């Protein structure tokens, strides 16, 4: 009986703590590129702010479409006429009316602001997606470099122990020990720098992910790049780049402002009517109807029109400048990308396997006394530089690709990246 009670208690205790264990496992969940972009978009307050701005402009447009409220004037008093006093009262109404076309232009002006804000929203979406991917790769590469240096420290520490364990500690062995100790000291400094760099890269990544613990990133390395049609890509850059779209939106807004300025010389008007009664003297009632408007005698708004014309010319020049700038930026970005494809092929991922084989060979031959320490360290250092060069080729290729996608305002990021040859074989341990 007592044994059964213990079993029931343990089962109940285990059920209570199952959710806690599941939640702990969730914190270390695996994130692929799609998950990274989705989480980054979800956690961005910038996108929420831009959405609120668009909602504000929506209500502003509705307000601009409203008619003006009428004015009501009520008058009451006493009047004396023909030695007779009597009451006088009157009610006057005035309905302001926009000059035809002015209300529609004000709504169009809000529409122009909305289009500019929509371009900013598109740019923000792409910037967040591309930046989250960029920092994910930076962290992956930084972690890989750090782990590689950690392995180097282990290897050199074993060599250090091997030298110290020699039965006869000759001057040559003592010199070799000094070299190894100095090398290990420098590597520890290098490891600390890489660890700091990896931590900073993770903080940059976590700006978008907002994770409580470091996630397991399941993202691929690249074997080869994407082959683009340069002319088609350049055409897309000039037509879809956010900076150019924003400049075109500013030009459209300037045109609307010029049209509004030209309407200023044609004033709004008001329809007025009045009804009243005068009971002094001979009682009489009256009713009148009229039109009220400003006469553009002193100010015909030429300066406002001239200002709007100058502003429109300025926006046109800015659009031309942005188009020239994007064409130059695209050419540079495309050249960078093509060069990184060459480096990606030069420092291909198979070099990582060769590095491991060569290091194992050097370890064995040094312990057998067939190669000298200087030769061993030189080979080890060259292989280390090659390892870093392979990873640098990966990150340079990725960043140059993302830069091209940003310039062309590409929305199908994963689709384009999927056209490159990828592998999950080489992941940091």
XYZ file of C-alpha atoms in Angstrom:
429
model
C 0.000 0.000 0.000
C 2.788 2.347 0.912
C 4.644 1.441 -2.302
C 1.550 2.260 -4.428
C 1.218 5.641 -2.747
C 4.844 6.450 -3.588
C 4.303 5.511 -7.262
C 1.218 7.735 -7.494
C 3.084 10.618 -5.878
C 6.047 10.285 -8.249
C 3.748 10.129 -11.276
C 1.928 13.263 -10.189
C 5.232 14.997 -9.479
C 6.513 14.068 -12.944
C 3.381 15.402 -14.645
C 3.797 18.728 -12.867
C 7.325 19.175 -14.143
C 6.815 18.005 -17.724
C 5.770 21.462 -19.031
C 8.840 23.040 -17.449
C 11.127 20.602 -19.232
C 9.342 21.171 -22.535
C 9.701 24.922 -22.207
C 13.407 24.585 -21.527
C 13.819 22.482 -24.661
C 11.903 25.072 -26.676
C 14.456 27.763 -25.860
C 17.109 25.828 -27.756
C 14.934 25.261 -30.794
C 16.362 25.051 -34.286
C 15.949 28.076 -36.552
C 16.256 28.006 -40.327
C 16.382 31.050 -42.615
C 12.614 31.236 -42.985
C 12.101 31.078 -39.203
C 14.722 33.772 -38.656
C 13.003 36.190 -41.060
C 9.532 35.438 -39.679
C 10.599 36.044 -36.067
C 12.501 39.207 -37.055
C 9.409 40.651 -38.739
C 7.184 39.721 -35.813
C 9.486 41.336 -33.240
C 10.121 44.591 -35.081
C 8.603 47.713 -33.466
C 9.622 49.651 -36.583
C 7.091 47.769 -38.713
C 4.409 48.360 -36.092
C 5.228 52.082 -36.074
C 5.023 52.360 -39.866
C 1.723 50.471 -39.862
C 0.378 52.986 -37.327
C 1.590 55.840 -39.533
C -0.324 54.382 -42.476
C -3.437 53.997 -40.339
C -3.086 57.634 -39.254
C -2.881 58.741 -42.894
C -5.979 56.689 -43.682
C -7.997 58.690 -41.143
C -6.401 61.917 -42.312
C -7.571 61.244 -45.874
C -11.101 60.599 -44.660
C -10.992 63.869 -42.747
C -9.841 65.790 -45.821
C -12.894 64.456 -47.655
C -15.321 65.910 -45.140
C -17.360 69.036 -45.967
C -16.879 72.109 -43.810
C -19.340 72.716 -41.005
C -21.912 75.506 -41.402
C -21.921 78.612 -39.218
C -25.038 79.880 -37.468
C -25.424 83.444 -36.163
C -28.405 84.353 -33.945
C -29.223 88.003 -33.253
C -31.850 89.451 -30.920
C -32.413 93.021 -29.730
C -34.714 96.056 -29.396
C -35.192 98.668 -32.082
C -37.074 101.969 -32.063
C -38.639 103.410 -35.213
C -41.382 106.041 -35.602
C -41.481 106.430 -31.829
C -42.376 102.809 -31.498
C -40.113 100.226 -29.892
C -40.129 96.609 -30.738
C -38.138 93.467 -30.800
C -35.816 92.495 -33.622
C -34.402 89.077 -34.213
C -32.533 87.393 -37.027
C -30.950 84.005 -37.790
C -28.077 83.856 -40.256
C -26.542 80.695 -41.704
C -23.310 80.375 -43.650
C -22.119 77.219 -45.449
C -18.447 77.285 -46.574
C -17.787 75.387 -49.806
C -14.394 74.419 -51.188
C -13.481 75.673 -54.620
C -14.053 72.759 -57.049
C -11.076 70.401 -57.030
C -9.425 71.677 -53.836
C -10.809 68.936 -51.565
C -9.813 66.212 -54.031
C -6.277 67.608 -54.271
C -5.945 67.629 -50.484
C -6.970 63.964 -50.459
C -4.488 63.272 -53.252
C -1.776 64.926 -51.163
C -2.500 62.467 -48.334
C -2.434 59.628 -50.887
C 1.035 60.797 -51.944
C 2.188 60.675 -48.311
C 0.693 57.188 -47.980
C 2.594 55.932 -51.042
C 5.857 57.317 -49.646
C 5.123 55.637 -46.303
C 4.317 52.354 -48.093
C 7.716 52.499 -49.786
C 9.290 53.003 -46.360
C 7.353 49.979 -45.127
C 8.630 47.830 -48.010
C 12.180 49.022 -47.370
C 11.833 48.293 -43.642
C 10.536 44.766 -44.325
C 13.444 43.965 -46.640
C 15.994 45.629 -44.408
C 14.839 43.585 -41.404
C 14.795 40.326 -43.379
C 18.208 40.864 -44.945
C 19.831 42.172 -41.762
C 18.581 39.235 -39.694
C 20.023 36.799 -42.248
C 23.298 38.722 -42.435
C 23.854 38.695 -38.674
C 22.827 35.041 -38.458
C 25.599 34.163 -40.905
C 28.055 36.458 -39.166
C 27.360 34.721 -35.882
C 27.613 31.282 -37.503
C 30.987 32.134 -39.077
C 32.279 33.796 -35.887
C 31.315 30.734 -33.849
C 33.024 28.458 -36.396
C 36.225 30.519 -36.250
C 36.160 30.536 -32.467
C 35.728 26.744 -32.327
C 38.589 26.280 -34.768
C 40.957 28.367 -32.629
C 39.795 26.430 -29.578
C 40.848 23.229 -31.323
C 44.189 24.826 -32.195
C 44.785 25.635 -28.538
C 44.079 22.033 -27.579
C 46.453 20.794 -30.253
C 49.278 23.133 -29.269
C 48.743 22.364 -25.577
C 49.283 18.681 -26.398
C 52.475 19.598 -28.275
C 53.573 21.639 -25.258
C 52.965 18.667 -22.954
C 54.811 16.413 -25.390
C 57.899 18.683 -25.366
C 57.877 18.931 -21.572
C 57.674 15.149 -21.327
C 60.914 14.576 -23.254
C 63.488 12.712 -21.172
C 66.362 15.007 -22.125
C 65.481 18.714 -21.957
C 68.046 20.075 -24.429
C 68.510 23.764 -25.316
C 66.683 23.035 -28.574
C 63.752 21.557 -26.653
C 63.750 24.538 -24.313
C 63.683 26.903 -27.294
C 60.856 24.912 -28.850
C 58.971 25.207 -25.559
C 59.410 29.004 -25.548
C 58.069 29.170 -29.106
C 55.056 27.026 -28.241
C 54.268 29.004 -25.097
C 54.448 32.295 -27.013
C 52.248 30.846 -29.734
C 49.685 29.633 -27.195
C 49.632 33.065 -25.535
C 48.950 34.755 -28.869
C 46.243 32.205 -29.688
C 44.515 32.820 -26.354
C 44.367 36.523 -27.188
C 43.041 35.647 -30.654
C 40.431 33.347 -29.103
C 39.284 36.093 -26.712
C 38.920 38.511 -29.641
C 36.892 35.973 -31.623
C 34.731 35.195 -28.591
C 34.015 38.898 -28.162
C 33.238 39.229 -31.875
C 30.872 36.247 -31.760
C 29.098 37.684 -28.704
C 28.649 41.057 -30.408
C 27.383 39.376 -33.586
C 24.871 37.448 -31.501
C 23.667 40.649 -29.843
C 23.179 42.168 -33.295
C 21.231 39.070 -34.342
C 19.202 39.072 -31.141
C 18.053 42.620 -31.876
C 15.797 40.904 -34.419
C 15.175 37.512 -32.753
C 14.733 38.576 -29.085
C 15.603 35.095 -27.810
C 16.324 34.266 -24.178
C 19.021 31.761 -25.112
C 21.251 31.125 -28.087
C 19.234 29.226 -30.730
C 20.543 26.416 -32.890
C 20.956 27.964 -36.344
C 20.332 25.503 -39.160
C 21.459 27.611 -42.118
C 23.506 26.432 -45.102
C 26.926 27.279 -46.410
C 27.351 27.946 -50.127
C 29.143 25.828 -52.697
C 28.487 28.205 -55.616
C 26.595 31.427 -56.273
C 23.553 32.423 -58.327
C 23.996 33.332 -61.983
C 22.174 36.611 -62.670
C 21.294 38.379 -65.908
C 23.003 41.721 -65.317
C 20.769 43.771 -67.658
C 17.562 42.404 -66.170
C 18.858 42.904 -62.663
C 19.944 46.481 -63.377
C 16.550 47.269 -64.904
C 14.882 45.925 -61.775
C 17.203 47.979 -59.551
C 16.316 51.231 -61.323
C 12.577 50.518 -61.327
C 12.131 48.911 -57.887
C 14.810 50.317 -55.592
C 13.188 51.853 -52.461
C 15.224 55.059 -52.717
C 14.041 55.623 -56.280
C 10.442 54.719 -55.430
C 10.535 57.184 -52.531
C 12.019 59.896 -54.777
C 9.239 59.315 -57.323
C 6.683 59.565 -54.536
C 8.192 62.880 -53.424
C 7.995 64.143 -57.020
C 4.316 63.165 -57.278
C 3.663 64.955 -54.002
C 5.422 68.080 -55.300
C 3.210 68.044 -58.408
C 0.115 67.864 -56.217
C 1.380 70.750 -54.089
C 1.894 72.823 -57.248
C -1.656 72.145 -58.383
C -2.918 73.194 -54.959
C -0.830 76.360 -55.064
C -2.309 77.293 -58.449
C -5.795 76.949 -56.937
C -5.028 79.382 -54.102
C -5.842 82.379 -56.316
C -9.358 80.942 -56.676
C -10.787 81.337 -53.194
C -13.270 79.169 -51.401
C -16.739 80.695 -51.124
C -19.675 80.561 -48.772
C -23.399 80.470 -49.345
C -25.184 82.732 -46.847
C -28.840 83.128 -45.951
C -30.682 85.116 -43.314
C -34.199 85.271 -41.943
C -35.496 87.766 -39.396
C -38.266 90.078 -38.212
C -38.333 93.709 -37.090
C -41.364 94.664 -34.925
C -40.469 98.323 -34.390
C -42.623 100.826 -36.256
C -44.114 99.009 -39.151
C -43.479 95.353 -38.541
C -41.716 93.555 -41.352
C -40.058 90.277 -42.016
C -37.072 89.727 -44.224
C -35.176 86.914 -45.891
C -32.030 87.133 -47.977
C -29.619 84.868 -49.791
C -26.062 85.643 -50.872
C -22.582 84.509 -51.866
C -19.452 85.353 -49.906
C -15.880 85.021 -51.199
C -12.461 86.645 -51.011
C -11.244 88.876 -53.834
C -7.584 88.193 -54.744
C -6.583 91.848 -55.056
C -3.561 92.213 -52.802
C -2.299 88.633 -52.892
C -2.575 86.334 -55.902
C -0.200 83.755 -54.370
C 2.470 84.066 -57.088
C 5.191 83.452 -54.494
C 3.537 80.249 -53.295
C 3.258 79.007 -56.877
C 6.900 79.903 -57.565
C 7.946 78.083 -54.381
C 5.988 74.968 -55.425
C 7.521 75.068 -58.924
C 11.021 75.316 -57.468
C 10.276 72.478 -55.072
C 9.064 70.282 -57.936
C 12.255 70.975 -59.890
C 14.257 70.069 -56.792
C 12.415 66.750 -56.448
C 12.989 66.000 -60.135
C 16.723 66.605 -59.734
C 16.780 64.412 -56.624
C 15.098 61.612 -58.553
C 17.703 61.896 -61.311
C 20.458 61.836 -58.678
C 18.983 58.734 -57.013
C 18.744 56.930 -60.359
C 22.393 57.720 -61.134
C 23.423 56.729 -57.612
C 21.580 53.400 -57.760
C 23.054 52.599 -61.171
C 26.542 53.201 -59.775
C 25.798 51.292 -56.570
C 24.362 48.408 -58.548
C 27.419 48.205 -60.808
C 29.716 48.135 -57.794
C 27.553 45.596 -55.987
C 27.390 43.337 -59.033
C 31.185 43.468 -59.450
C 31.591 42.621 -55.758
C 29.212 39.708 -56.094
C 30.917 38.264 -59.158
C 34.292 38.506 -57.416
C 32.976 36.751 -54.309
C 31.781 33.919 -56.557
C 35.362 33.544 -57.796
C 36.678 33.533 -54.215
C 33.970 31.076 -53.221
C 35.239 28.687 -55.860
C 38.884 29.361 -54.964
C 38.328 28.751 -51.253
C 35.735 26.038 -51.642
C 34.377 24.082 -48.697
C 36.429 20.983 -49.501
C 39.415 22.936 -48.170
C 38.039 22.351 -44.677
C 38.420 18.579 -45.093
C 41.968 19.059 -46.420
C 42.839 21.211 -43.410
C 41.784 18.439 -41.011
C 43.760 15.819 -42.944
C 46.900 17.968 -43.122
C 46.735 18.837 -39.429
C 46.375 15.186 -38.430
C 49.313 14.309 -40.677
C 51.459 17.083 -39.142
C 50.551 15.971 -35.599
C 51.595 12.399 -36.279
C 54.830 13.260 -38.081
C 55.907 15.756 -35.415
C 55.393 13.217 -32.657
C 57.488 10.758 -34.657
C 60.224 13.374 -34.902
C 60.143 13.522 -38.707
C 59.404 17.260 -38.962
C 60.734 20.158 -36.932
C 58.644 22.397 -34.722
C 59.154 25.452 -36.950
C 57.833 23.551 -39.973
C 54.932 22.230 -37.933
C 53.954 25.674 -36.657
C 54.277 27.253 -40.100
C 52.016 24.595 -41.620
C 49.571 24.916 -38.746
C 49.452 28.692 -39.163
C 48.956 28.477 -42.939
C 46.122 25.997 -42.506
C 44.560 28.278 -39.902
C 44.660 31.217 -42.332
C 43.128 29.005 -45.027
C 40.329 28.018 -42.644
C 39.584 31.674 -41.952
C 39.790 32.483 -45.684
C 37.182 29.797 -46.482
C 34.791 31.227 -43.906
C 35.513 34.816 -44.992
C 34.692 33.802 -48.570
C 31.340 32.476 -47.320
C 30.387 35.629 -45.436
C 31.623 37.951 -48.203
C 29.578 36.060 -50.771
C 26.486 36.112 -48.569
C 26.722 39.825 -47.786
C 27.345 40.785 -51.414
C 24.315 38.685 -52.439
C 22.136 40.341 -49.789
C 23.338 43.740 -50.948
C 22.226 42.948 -54.496
C 18.847 41.777 -53.225
C 18.446 44.988 -51.230
C 19.317 47.232 -54.169
C 16.848 45.404 -56.433
C 14.193 45.324 -53.689
C 13.846 41.561 -54.093
C 11.021 40.177 -51.947
C 11.526 36.464 -52.663
C 14.824 36.289 -50.765
C 14.708 32.579 -49.991
C 13.719 31.788 -53.569
C 16.799 33.553 -54.942
C 19.107 32.039 -52.331
C 17.682 28.631 -53.143
C 19.089 28.942 -56.664
C 22.612 28.775 -55.223
C 24.285 25.450 -54.508
C 24.126 24.945 -50.728
C 25.206 22.426 -48.140
C 24.495 21.752 -44.470
C 27.542 19.534 -44.177
C 29.831 22.130 -42.595
C 28.287 23.423 -39.395
C 30.135 24.597 -36.261
C 30.130 22.009 -33.502
